[in-house]
Short mmCIF file of C-alpha atoms in Angstrom, two decimals:
data_model
loop_
_atom_site.label_atom_id
_atom_site.label_comp_id
_atom_site.label_asym_id
_atom_site.label_seq_id
_atom_site.Cartn_x
_atom_site.Cartn_y
_atom_site.Cartn_z
CA MET A 377 0.00 0.00 0.00
CA TYR A 378 1.26 3.53 -0.68
CA LYS A 379 0.61 7.15 0.23
CA ASP A 380 1.62 10.19 -1.86
CA TYR A 381 2.82 12.82 0.61
CA THR A 382 3.19 16.50 -0.38
CA GLY A 383 4.60 17.99 2.83
CA GLN A 384 7.95 19.77 3.12
CA VAL A 385 10.05 16.95 4.61
CA CYS A 386 10.73 14.07 2.21
CA PRO A 387 7.75 14.55 -0.10
CA GLY A 388 6.82 11.78 -2.51
CA ARG A 389 5.44 8.26 -2.42
CA TYR A 390 5.67 6.17 0.76
CA ARG A 391 5.06 2.44 0.38
CA ALA A 392 4.47 -0.06 3.21
CA LYS A 393 4.54 -3.83 2.91
CA SER A 394 4.93 -7.00 4.92
CA ASN A 395 5.92 -10.59 4.23
CA THR A 396 3.30 -11.83 6.72
CA ASP A 397 -0.50 -11.77 6.59
CA TRP A 398 -2.11 -9.32 8.99
CA ALA A 399 -5.28 -9.74 11.01
CA ASN A 400 -8.51 -9.58 9.01
CA LYS A 401 -6.58 -8.82 5.85
CA GLY A 402 -9.63 -9.49 3.70
CA THR A 403 -9.83 -8.52 0.04
CA PHE A 404 -7.66 -6.08 -1.87
CA SER A 405 -10.47 -3.61 -2.51
CA ASN A 406 -11.30 -2.24 0.93
CA TYR A 407 -10.13 -1.30 4.41
CA GLY A 408 -12.55 -2.62 7.00
CA SER A 409 -12.52 -1.12 10.48
CA ASP A 410 -11.11 -4.37 11.87
CA LYS A 411 -7.98 -4.35 9.67
CA TRP A 412 -4.39 -4.12 11.04
CA PRO A 413 -2.27 -3.43 7.88
CA PRO A 414 1.49 -2.72 7.73
CA SER A 415 0.81 0.93 6.87
CA GLY A 416 -0.59 1.21 10.41
CA VAL A 417 2.88 1.06 11.97
CA PHE A 418 4.06 4.09 9.96
CA ASP A 419 0.98 6.35 10.22
CA ARG A 420 2.04 8.20 13.42
CA VAL A 421 -1.24 7.21 15.14
CA VAL A 422 -1.40 4.99 18.23
CA GLY A 423 -2.71 1.57 17.22
CA ASP A 424 -6.13 0.74 18.60
CA THR A 425 -9.07 -1.53 17.85
CA GLY A 426 -11.32 -0.34 15.03
CA GLN A 427 -8.97 2.45 13.90
CA VAL A 428 -7.05 0.69 11.06
CA SER A 429 -3.94 1.82 12.88
CA GLY A 430 -1.14 -0.40 14.12
CA TYR A 431 -0.22 -3.88 12.91
CA LEU A 432 -1.31 -7.31 14.11
CA SER A 433 0.08 -10.44 12.48
CA GLN A 434 -2.36 -13.13 11.46
CA PRO A 435 -0.13 -16.13 12.27
CA ALA A 436 1.10 -16.59 15.82
CA GLN A 437 4.75 -15.89 16.59
CA SER A 438 7.19 -17.44 19.08
CA GLY A 439 7.29 -16.26 22.68
CA THR A 440 10.35 -15.11 24.62
CA GLY A 441 11.81 -18.61 24.85
CA GLY A 442 11.06 -19.80 21.33
CA PRO A 443 12.90 -19.63 18.01
CA ASP A 444 13.15 -16.38 16.06
CA GLY A 445 10.34 -15.49 13.72
CA ASP A 446 10.47 -13.25 10.67
CA VAL A 447 7.69 -10.65 10.63
CA GLN A 448 8.96 -8.02 8.17
CA LEU A 449 7.50 -4.51 8.11
CA ILE A 450 9.06 -2.45 5.29
CA LEU A 451 8.80 1.25 4.49
CA GLU A 452 10.03 2.51 1.11
CA LEU A 453 10.71 6.23 0.69
CA SER A 454 11.19 8.67 -2.16
CA CYS A 455 14.18 10.26 -0.41
CA GLN A 456 17.29 8.93 1.29
CA MET A 457 17.91 9.17 5.03
CA GLU A 458 20.61 8.51 7.61
CA LEU A 459 19.02 6.71 10.57
CA ALA A 460 20.10 7.66 14.11
CA SER A 461 17.62 5.59 16.15
CA PHE A 462 14.25 3.86 15.94
CA SER A 463 11.33 3.34 18.32
CA VAL A 464 8.71 0.64 18.80
CA GLN A 465 5.35 1.46 20.40
CA CYS A 466 2.91 -0.85 22.18
CA ARG A 467 -0.70 -0.57 21.00
CA ALA A 468 -3.29 1.25 23.11
CA ASN A 469 -5.17 -1.80 24.40
CA ASP A 470 -4.26 -5.41 25.18
CA GLY A 471 -0.69 -4.76 24.01
CA PRO A 472 1.76 -5.54 26.85
CA ASN A 473 1.99 -9.29 26.19
CA VAL A 474 1.92 -9.25 22.37
CA THR A 475 4.40 -6.49 21.52
CA SER A 476 7.73 -7.44 19.96
CA ALA A 477 10.28 -8.56 22.55
CA LYS A 478 13.09 -9.03 20.04
CA GLY A 479 13.65 -7.24 16.75
CA GLU A 480 16.09 -5.91 14.16
CA MET A 481 16.24 -2.82 11.95
CA TYR A 482 17.78 -2.83 8.46
CA GLY A 483 18.38 -0.25 5.75
CA SER A 484 18.63 -0.60 1.96
CA SER A 485 19.64 1.80 -0.81
CA ASP A 486 18.84 -0.46 -3.78
CA GLY A 487 15.15 -1.14 -3.36
CA GLY A 488 15.58 -4.05 -0.97
CA SER A 489 18.01 -6.18 -2.98
CA THR A 490 20.58 -5.90 -0.20
CA TRP A 491 20.05 -4.95 3.43
CA THR A 492 22.42 -3.50 6.06
CA LEU A 493 21.78 -4.35 9.72
CA LEU A 494 21.52 -1.07 11.67
CA GLY A 495 20.34 -2.00 15.17
CA THR A 496 18.76 -4.70 17.34
CA PHE A 497 16.96 -5.17 20.64
CA ASP A 498 16.11 -8.20 22.79
CA SER A 499 14.36 -9.16 26.05
CA GLN A 500 11.91 -6.25 25.84
CA VAL A 501 9.05 -7.41 28.09
CA SER A 502 6.60 -5.86 30.57
CA TRP A 503 5.29 -3.28 28.12
CA ALA A 504 2.57 -0.79 29.11
CA ASN A 505 -0.27 0.18 26.80
CA SER A 506 0.87 2.95 24.37
CA GLU A 507 4.44 2.79 25.75
CA THR A 508 7.24 3.75 23.34
CA ARG A 509 10.82 2.45 23.63
CA ASN A 510 13.71 3.86 21.63
CA PHE A 511 16.70 1.86 20.37
CA PRO A 512 20.00 3.21 18.99
CA VAL A 513 21.51 2.56 15.59
CA THR A 514 24.82 0.80 16.21
CA ALA A 515 25.99 0.30 12.61
CA GLY A 516 25.73 2.03 9.26
CA GLN A 517 26.48 5.52 10.56
CA GLY A 518 27.00 7.97 7.73
CA MET A 519 25.12 5.75 5.26
CA MET A 520 21.98 6.87 3.46
CA PHE A 521 19.05 4.54 2.77
CA THR A 522 15.77 4.70 0.86
CA SER A 523 14.12 1.65 2.46
CA PHE A 524 13.90 0.46 6.07
CA LYS A 525 12.91 -3.00 7.28
CA PHE A 526 11.85 -3.83 10.83
CA VAL A 527 11.93 -7.55 11.63
CA GLY A 528 9.89 -8.69 14.64
CA GLN A 529 11.24 -12.01 15.93
CA ARG A 530 9.47 -12.83 19.21
CA VAL A 531 6.52 -11.53 21.23
CA SER A 532 6.70 -10.45 24.87
CA ASN A 533 4.99 -13.47 26.44
CA ALA A 534 6.42 -16.90 27.08
CA GLY A 535 3.91 -18.97 25.17
CA GLY A 536 3.71 -17.02 21.93
CA SER A 537 0.83 -15.26 20.18
CA ARG A 538 0.08 -12.98 17.28
CA MET A 539 2.47 -10.00 17.21
CA ALA A 540 1.02 -6.51 17.66
CA ILE A 541 2.91 -3.26 17.06
CA SER A 542 1.40 0.21 17.25
CA GLU A 543 4.23 2.19 15.61
CA VAL A 544 7.72 1.79 14.22
CA GLU A 545 9.23 5.28 14.32
CA LEU A 546 12.35 6.38 12.44
CA PHE A 547 14.57 9.20 13.71
CA VAL A 548 17.05 10.55 11.16
CA THR A 549 20.01 12.91 11.31
CA GLN A 550 19.65 14.03 7.69
CA TRP A 551 17.61 13.36 4.60
CA GLN A 552 18.13 14.12 0.93
CA GLY A 553 15.78 13.93 -1.99
CA VAL A 554 16.59 11.16 -4.42
CA SER A 555 18.35 12.44 -7.53
CA ILE A 556 16.28 12.22 -10.70
CA PRO A 557 17.15 10.50 -12.95
CA PRO A 558 18.34 7.87 -10.44
CA ALA A 559 22.06 7.15 -10.28
CA ASP A 560 21.59 3.61 -11.60
CA ILE A 561 19.55 4.56 -14.68
CA GLY A 562 22.46 3.67 -16.94
CA SER A 563 25.06 5.50 -19.02
CA GLY A 564 24.11 7.41 -22.15
CA ASN A 565 25.00 4.61 -24.53
CA THR A 566 22.32 2.40 -22.93
CA TRP A 567 19.50 4.79 -23.89
CA MET A 568 17.50 4.13 -27.06
CA ARG A 569 17.36 6.65 -29.91
CA ASP A 570 13.78 7.19 -31.08
CA ALA A 571 13.13 8.50 -34.59
CA ALA A 572 9.36 8.30 -34.03
CA PHE A 573 9.44 10.92 -31.28
CA THR A 574 11.30 14.10 -32.29
CA TYR A 575 11.90 17.50 -30.79
CA ARG A 576 12.28 20.35 -33.28
CA GLY A 577 13.13 17.79 -35.91
CA ILE A 578 15.80 16.04 -33.84
CA LYS A 579 15.47 12.43 -32.69
CA THR A 580 15.05 11.96 -28.95
CA VAL A 581 16.45 9.25 -26.67
CA TYR A 582 14.69 7.32 -23.91
CA LYS A 583 15.34 4.81 -21.17
CA ASP A 584 12.80 2.53 -19.48
CA TYR A 585 13.80 2.42 -15.82
CA SER A 586 12.47 -0.20 -13.41
CA GLY A 587 14.38 0.69 -10.23
CA SER A 588 12.88 1.65 -6.88
CA ALA A 589 12.96 5.45 -7.24
CA CYS A 590 10.54 6.91 -9.80
CA PRO A 591 10.35 3.97 -12.25
CA GLY A 592 9.08 4.51 -15.78
CA ARG A 593 10.21 5.97 -19.11
CA TYR A 594 12.71 8.84 -19.11
CA ARG A 595 13.09 10.83 -22.33
CA ALA A 596 15.85 13.30 -23.14
CA MET A 597 15.83 15.77 -26.01
CA ALA A 598 17.70 18.76 -27.39
CA ASN A 599 17.08 21.30 -30.13
CA ARG A 600 20.49 20.58 -31.65
CA GLU A 601 22.22 17.42 -32.71
CA TRP A 602 25.13 16.45 -30.51
CA CYS A 603 28.67 15.23 -30.83
CA ASN A 604 30.23 12.33 -28.97
CA ALA A 605 32.69 12.80 -26.13
CA GLY A 606 36.00 14.15 -27.38
CA PHE A 607 34.37 15.98 -30.33
CA SER A 608 32.97 19.48 -30.80
CA GLY A 609 30.63 20.94 -33.38
CA ASP A 610 26.95 21.33 -34.15
CA GLY A 611 26.34 17.59 -34.51
CA ILE A 612 24.95 17.98 -38.03
CA ALA A 613 27.49 19.58 -40.32
CA SER A 614 30.51 18.72 -38.26
CA CYS A 615 31.83 16.89 -35.24
CA SER A 616 35.52 17.68 -35.15
CA ALA A 617 37.83 15.75 -32.89
CA MET A 618 39.14 17.81 -30.03
CA VAL A 619 42.78 17.58 -29.08
CA GLN A 620 43.65 16.19 -25.68
CA ILE A 621 46.52 17.97 -23.97
CA PRO A 622 48.97 16.69 -22.78
CA ARG A 623 49.34 14.08 -25.50
CA GLU A 624 49.36 10.37 -24.69
CA ASP A 625 53.16 10.11 -25.00
CA ILE A 626 53.95 12.87 -22.49
CA GLY A 627 55.60 10.29 -20.24
CA GLN A 628 54.80 8.62 -16.92
CA GLY A 629 54.65 10.67 -13.74
CA TYR A 630 58.09 9.58 -12.54
CA SER A 631 59.69 10.80 -15.80
CA TRP A 632 58.85 14.41 -14.92
CA THR A 633 61.63 16.42 -13.25
CA LYS A 634 61.33 17.76 -9.70
CA ASP A 635 62.21 21.45 -9.67
CA ASP A 636 62.68 23.62 -6.58
CA SER A 637 63.64 26.65 -8.69
CA VAL A 638 59.92 27.15 -9.37
CA MET A 639 57.80 26.90 -6.23
CA PHE A 640 54.02 26.87 -5.70
CA ASN A 641 52.73 27.70 -2.23
CA GLY A 642 56.19 26.89 -0.88
CA LEU A 643 56.33 23.46 -2.55
CA TYR A 644 58.53 22.40 -5.44
CA THR A 645 56.94 21.74 -8.82
CA VAL A 646 57.54 19.11 -11.51
CA TYR A 647 58.01 19.60 -15.26
CA LYS A 648 58.39 17.65 -18.49
CA ASP A 649 60.05 18.94 -21.65
CA TYR A 650 57.96 17.47 -24.45
CA GLN A 651 59.44 17.54 -27.97
CA GLU A 652 56.96 15.65 -30.11
CA ARG A 653 54.80 17.16 -32.85
CA THR A 654 51.75 18.54 -31.01
CA CYS A 655 52.32 21.34 -28.51
CA PRO A 656 56.04 20.84 -27.85
CA GLY A 657 57.54 22.66 -24.91
CA ARG A 658 57.62 22.53 -21.13
CA PHE A 659 54.62 21.22 -19.18
CA ARG A 660 54.66 22.03 -15.47
CA ALA A 661 52.40 20.46 -12.82
CA MET A 662 52.02 21.61 -9.24
CA ALA A 663 49.83 21.37 -6.14
CA ASN A 664 49.47 23.67 -3.16
CA GLU A 665 49.37 20.77 -0.68
CA ASN A 666 51.81 17.95 0.00
CA TRP A 667 51.09 14.88 -2.04
CA TRP A 668 51.39 11.26 -0.97
CA GLN A 669 54.97 10.53 0.23
CA MET A 670 56.14 13.76 -1.40
CA GLY A 671 59.41 14.26 0.48
CA ALA A 672 60.90 17.66 1.25
CA ASP A 673 63.97 17.45 -1.02
CA ALA A 674 63.48 17.92 -4.76
CA SER A 675 66.96 16.53 -5.43
CA VAL A 676 65.95 13.05 -4.24
CA PRO A 677 65.09 10.98 -7.35
CA TRP A 678 61.76 9.32 -7.55
CA PRO A 679 60.27 6.83 -7.09
CA GLY A 680 62.77 5.58 -4.50
CA THR A 681 60.64 3.63 -2.03
CA GLY A 682 56.86 3.60 -1.79
CA CYS A 683 54.44 5.51 -4.03
CA LYS A 684 55.23 9.16 -4.76
CA LEU A 685 51.87 10.18 -6.19
CA GLY A 686 52.49 13.76 -7.32
CA PRO A 687 50.63 16.18 -9.62
CA SER A 688 52.36 14.82 -12.74
CA GLY A 689 50.43 11.60 -12.13
CA ALA A 690 47.16 13.43 -12.80
CA PHE A 691 48.28 14.46 -16.31
CA ASP A 692 50.57 11.63 -17.50
CA ARG A 693 47.88 9.73 -19.46
CA ILE A 694 48.84 6.30 -18.05
CA GLY A 695 46.31 5.85 -15.25
CA ARG A 696 46.97 4.48 -11.81
CA SER A 697 50.45 3.01 -11.36
CA CYS A 698 52.49 3.08 -8.18
CA GLN A 699 55.49 1.82 -10.17
CA LYS A 700 55.26 4.65 -12.74
CA GLY A 701 53.90 7.56 -10.73
CA GLY A 702 50.41 7.50 -12.26
CA GLU A 703 47.65 8.96 -10.03
CA PHE A 704 47.49 11.95 -7.72
CA LEU A 705 46.79 11.52 -4.01
CA THR A 706 46.91 14.05 -1.22
CA ALA A 707 45.43 14.69 2.22
CA ALA A 708 43.64 17.96 1.72
CA VAL A 709 39.92 17.57 1.04
CA ILE A 710 37.05 17.35 3.49
CA GLY A 711 34.32 14.83 2.91
CA ARG A 712 30.74 15.51 1.95
CA GLN A 713 29.58 13.78 5.12
CA ASN A 714 30.98 16.67 7.18
CA PRO A 715 28.57 19.48 6.21
CA ASP A 716 29.71 21.68 9.07
CA GLN A 717 33.19 21.96 7.56
CA VAL A 718 34.36 24.50 4.99
CA ASP A 719 35.34 23.61 1.44
CA SER A 720 38.80 22.35 0.68
CA THR A 721 41.45 24.77 -0.58
CA LEU A 722 43.37 22.14 -2.55
CA GLU A 723 44.60 23.27 -5.98
CA ILE A 724 46.14 21.16 -8.74
CA VAL A 725 47.62 23.24 -11.57
CA LEU A 726 48.91 22.44 -15.05
CA GLN A 727 50.90 24.99 -17.05
CA THR A 728 50.98 24.16 -20.77
CA PRO A 729 53.50 25.44 -23.34
CA CYS A 730 50.67 26.21 -25.79
CA ARG A 731 47.74 28.49 -25.22
CA MET A 732 44.44 26.76 -25.81
CA SER A 733 40.74 26.84 -25.15
CA LEU A 734 39.38 24.37 -22.63
CA ASP A 735 36.13 23.11 -24.13
CA SER A 736 35.71 20.22 -21.73
CA PHE A 737 37.59 18.30 -19.10
CA GLU A 738 37.37 14.72 -17.95
CA VAL A 739 37.89 13.19 -14.52
CA LYS A 740 38.87 9.54 -14.25
CA ALA A 741 38.27 7.81 -10.92
CA MET A 742 40.57 5.40 -9.17
CA PRO A 743 40.33 1.61 -9.30
CA GLY A 744 39.79 -0.37 -6.14
CA THR A 745 38.26 0.63 -2.82
CA ALA A 746 39.41 4.26 -2.99
CA VAL A 747 36.77 5.07 -5.59
CA CYS A 748 33.95 4.88 -3.02
CA CYS A 749 35.14 7.61 -0.74
CA ARG A 750 37.99 9.74 -2.14
CA SER A 751 36.67 10.65 -5.61
CA PRO A 752 35.62 14.27 -6.26
CA GLU A 753 32.02 15.12 -5.46
CA ARG A 754 32.40 18.82 -6.27
CA MET A 755 35.16 20.55 -8.23
CA GLU A 756 35.81 23.96 -9.78
CA VAL A 757 38.08 24.74 -12.75
CA TYR A 758 39.86 28.02 -13.50
CA ARG A 759 42.07 29.46 -16.28
CA SER A 760 44.87 32.01 -16.42
CA THR A 761 47.54 33.49 -18.66
CA ASP A 762 49.98 34.32 -15.86
CA GLY A 763 49.32 31.86 -13.03
CA SER A 764 48.24 34.61 -10.64
CA SER A 765 44.95 36.06 -11.94
CA TRP A 766 42.35 33.34 -12.33
CA THR A 767 39.00 33.27 -14.16
CA PHE A 768 36.26 30.75 -13.37
CA LEU A 769 35.77 28.28 -16.21
CA GLY A 770 33.41 25.55 -15.00
CA GLN A 771 32.43 23.18 -12.21
CA PHE A 772 30.52 20.06 -11.27
CA ASP A 773 28.60 19.10 -8.14
CA ASP A 774 26.79 16.11 -6.60
CA GLN A 775 28.95 13.56 -8.41
CA PHE A 776 28.50 10.46 -6.24
CA ASP A 777 28.66 6.70 -6.91
CA TRP A 778 31.81 6.61 -9.07
CA GLY A 779 32.62 3.25 -10.63
CA GLU A 780 36.15 1.88 -10.69
CA GLU A 781 38.20 3.82 -13.28
CA GLU A 782 35.00 5.53 -14.45
CA SER A 783 35.50 8.67 -16.58
CA ARG A 784 33.07 11.57 -16.48
CA GLN A 785 33.29 14.48 -18.90
CA PHE A 786 32.20 18.03 -18.07
CA HIS A 787 31.86 21.03 -20.36
CA THR A 788 33.07 24.54 -19.59
CA THR A 789 31.45 27.92 -20.11
CA GLY A 790 34.46 30.01 -21.09
CA SER A 791 36.15 31.06 -24.31
CA GLY A 792 39.60 32.29 -25.29
CA GLN A 793 43.01 30.67 -25.03
CA TYR A 794 45.01 30.18 -21.86
CA ASP A 795 48.07 28.28 -20.71
CA TRP A 796 47.39 27.82 -16.97
CA PHE A 797 44.58 25.54 -15.75
CA LYS A 798 43.65 25.03 -12.11
CA PHE A 799 41.51 22.21 -10.72
CA ALA A 800 40.08 22.89 -7.26
CA PRO A 801 38.37 19.86 -5.64
CA LYS A 802 36.01 21.12 -2.94
CA ARG A 803 34.54 17.92 -1.51
CA VAL A 804 34.99 14.18 -1.87
CA THR A 805 32.21 11.61 -1.90
CA ALA A 806 32.46 10.49 1.74
CA GLY A 807 33.90 11.54 5.08
CA TYR A 808 37.58 11.21 4.14
CA ASP A 809 40.37 13.79 4.30
CA LEU A 810 42.07 12.34 1.20
CA PHE A 811 41.54 13.33 -2.43
CA ASP A 812 42.38 10.71 -5.03
CA VAL A 813 42.18 10.97 -8.82
CA ASN A 814 43.39 8.72 -11.62
CA GLU A 815 43.56 11.32 -14.41
CA LEU A 816 42.54 14.92 -15.13
CA GLU A 817 42.16 15.26 -18.91
CA LEU A 818 41.91 18.52 -20.90
CA TYR A 819 40.20 18.81 -24.32
CA THR A 820 40.55 21.75 -26.69
CA SER A 821 39.15 22.68 -30.09
CA ASN A 822 41.37 25.76 -30.42
CA LEU A 823 45.05 25.12 -29.83
CA ILE A 824 47.63 27.85 -30.46
CA ASP A 825 50.57 25.65 -31.43
CA LEU A 826 52.94 28.07 -33.13
CA CYS A 827 55.57 25.38 -33.55
CA SER A 828 53.26 23.18 -35.61
CA ASP A 829 50.81 25.49 -37.37
CA GLY A 830 53.29 27.04 -39.84
CA THR A 831 53.93 30.21 -37.81
CA SER A 832 57.36 29.09 -36.68
CA ASN A 833 60.29 29.59 -39.06
CA CYS A 834 62.48 27.07 -37.24
CA HIS A 835 65.00 25.16 -39.32
CA THR A 836 64.31 21.48 -39.91
CA ASN A 837 67.38 20.69 -37.78
CA ALA A 838 66.14 22.83 -34.87
CA THR A 839 63.76 22.14 -31.98
CA CYS A 840 60.86 24.56 -31.53
CA ILE A 841 59.39 25.15 -28.07
CA ASN A 842 56.08 26.91 -27.47
CA ILE A 843 56.00 29.57 -24.74
CA GLY A 844 52.43 30.80 -24.45
CA THR A 845 51.82 33.17 -27.38
CA SER A 846 55.42 32.96 -28.54
CA PHE A 847 58.03 30.32 -29.24
CA THR A 848 61.76 29.79 -29.14
CA TYR A 849 64.06 27.42 -30.95
CA ALA A 850 67.57 25.99 -30.83
CA CYS A 851 69.62 23.93 -33.24
CA ASN A 852 69.75 20.23 -32.53
CA GLY A 853 72.92 18.46 -31.48
CA GLY A 854 75.45 18.26 -34.30
CA HIS A 855 74.28 21.57 -35.79
CA SER A 856 75.14 25.19 -35.17
CA GLY A 857 73.26 28.40 -35.81
CA ASP A 858 70.45 30.58 -34.47
CA GLY A 859 67.62 28.06 -34.93
CA ILE A 860 66.44 29.65 -38.16
CA ALA A 861 69.58 28.50 -39.93
CA CYS A 862 71.31 25.38 -38.62
CA ALA A 863 74.46 24.14 -40.32
CA SER A 864 75.75 20.64 -39.83
CA MET A 865 78.86 20.48 -37.70
CA LYS A 866 81.68 17.98 -38.19
CA GLN A 867 82.98 15.93 -35.32
CA MET A 868 86.75 15.81 -35.00
CA PRO A 869 88.77 13.65 -35.14
CA PRO A 870 86.98 11.79 -37.96
CA ALA A 871 85.18 8.57 -37.09
CA ASP A 872 87.67 6.39 -39.01
CA ILE A 873 90.82 7.63 -37.29
CA GLU A 874 91.17 4.15 -35.69
CA ASN A 875 91.62 3.01 -32.09
CA GLY A 876 94.07 4.36 -29.55
CA TYR A 877 96.53 1.45 -29.82
CA SER A 878 97.14 2.29 -33.47
CA TRP A 879 98.60 5.68 -32.49
CA THR A 880 102.41 5.98 -32.31
CA LYS A 881 104.13 6.76 -28.99
CA ASP A 882 106.60 9.65 -29.38
CA ALA A 883 109.10 10.62 -26.66
CA SER A 884 110.44 13.45 -28.83
CA VAL A 885 107.38 15.55 -28.04
CA MET A 886 106.63 15.74 -24.33
CA LEU A 887 104.07 17.42 -22.03
CA ASN A 888 105.02 17.84 -18.39
CA GLY A 889 107.52 14.99 -18.75
CA GLN A 890 105.00 12.63 -20.37
CA TYR A 891 105.48 11.36 -23.92
CA SER A 892 102.76 12.01 -26.47
CA ALA A 893 101.10 9.83 -29.15
CA TYR A 894 100.26 10.71 -32.73
CA LYS A 895 98.32 9.42 -35.70
CA ASP A 896 98.85 10.36 -39.34
CA TYR A 897 95.34 10.38 -40.74
CA THR A 898 94.78 9.75 -44.46
CA GLY A 899 91.16 8.57 -44.35
CA SER A 900 88.12 9.85 -46.22
CA GLY A 901 87.07 12.30 -43.51
CA ALA A 902 87.93 15.97 -43.29
CA CYS A 903 91.18 17.39 -41.98
CA ALA A 904 93.81 14.86 -43.10
CA GLY A 905 97.18 15.08 -41.37
CA ARG A 906 98.86 14.38 -38.05
CA TYR A 907 96.81 14.29 -34.83
CA ARG A 908 98.74 14.33 -31.54
CA ALA A 909 97.37 13.54 -28.05
CA PHE A 910 98.95 14.61 -24.74
CA SER A 911 98.39 14.11 -21.01
CA SER A 912 100.02 16.13 -18.24
CA VAL A 913 100.01 13.13 -15.87
CA THR A 914 100.77 9.44 -16.16
CA TRP A 915 97.97 7.15 -17.27
CA GLU A 916 96.99 3.62 -16.29
CA ASN A 917 99.72 1.06 -17.21
CA GLN A 918 101.63 3.74 -19.11
#
């Protein structure tokens, strides 16, 4: 049976049910005055004869010395609650010997598929009519549930009888409305595209949901076609692939260089000089809080021992790896379950060599048990051209129930090109002081890559490096010049001058009392003639 409630606290549909017949149950179509249905224990009215209030089981239950019974009284809600305690009330007449003497309380967040034991009581006898007794919740603190199950196991007399309960009362510390669509409705690729139902000429998508919260058909629509993740455009004429920066070959977190010449909030930073085709130059990652096993000395190589999970691990494109420095972990974020606390001040920053738009960003959660409690629930993103003045770019909120290594993409609201990007996690998904992320991924549709777009006049034997809205270049090894012109240099002596033992010792030409050695070169290389080598001290086995 159900009741649609429109009050201010937890509005929606309440449903009561029991696994056991109740007294005078009768037919489905009516409530006679002699009925004792399961809804009667949740109606906030003292159970009494002829009032259709309170519950009375039809079959008899064991007494105080008998085996446990299983009278289940279940209440399903349209919101989620954290239970602090629960009460059981004796009915108004003839109740002292038939009230529950032993019972259990459970909670469920998946419509009753799985239940968590929250509290128990036993040996509750000598009840008075209309008496209420309260029992504490001893497990499941901090957990939210949408269904509660009271299990009456024995009645309060020795011989056994039908079980009567006036009220089962729930006392909660907090409640939240259930998110719609529900969290388990399924990812976008599980929805069906429907050409028969359009919106402004565009096909819609729908999902038939059969879960516990608001079951039925959900339909989503937009007045524009859309592009898949990682693409931008109008969805009709174009869906152009966005560029992810850094590129996938940027290198594992441990390959980035620790650098205490550039500090951020008093902490050393890490950088990687990237020289491949797209956006070459120096990438620098930093955080304003110590990261996991950071160490105070930038000169100490990593990894060393343990897992040094620094900011480079959030941008290295390899995912979680203690052996390679993939992942970022720090102790700086307060959990969502501590609403009296202020937001975290943690900042994770990436400086890119190219200026670029940030059309969207993606957050990839951790594998394993960390995903439940240390993933970001709320995060803000900012942009800058100088690393000191920041402009808000986008955010997300209420991101719970992350799956292992799940990626979620979020779009930004800004425009323009920037080369500093700051991620500011505000809360994590549970009451932890750790923030943990597998990857932070940046997508752009407008990349200012002067080294690759034809702007640069670097020589083919030079390396170009982007620096924001400019670039610099230098001739590669084996070449000399200013980077615009790079001439090949010759290495002397020539490669075919032959090994050291083929040179002739010569005591007629000395250096500091040590004889010299010479070689008359007539090979195909440049600079034919005599080469002479000296040392001012004796050498091994001279």
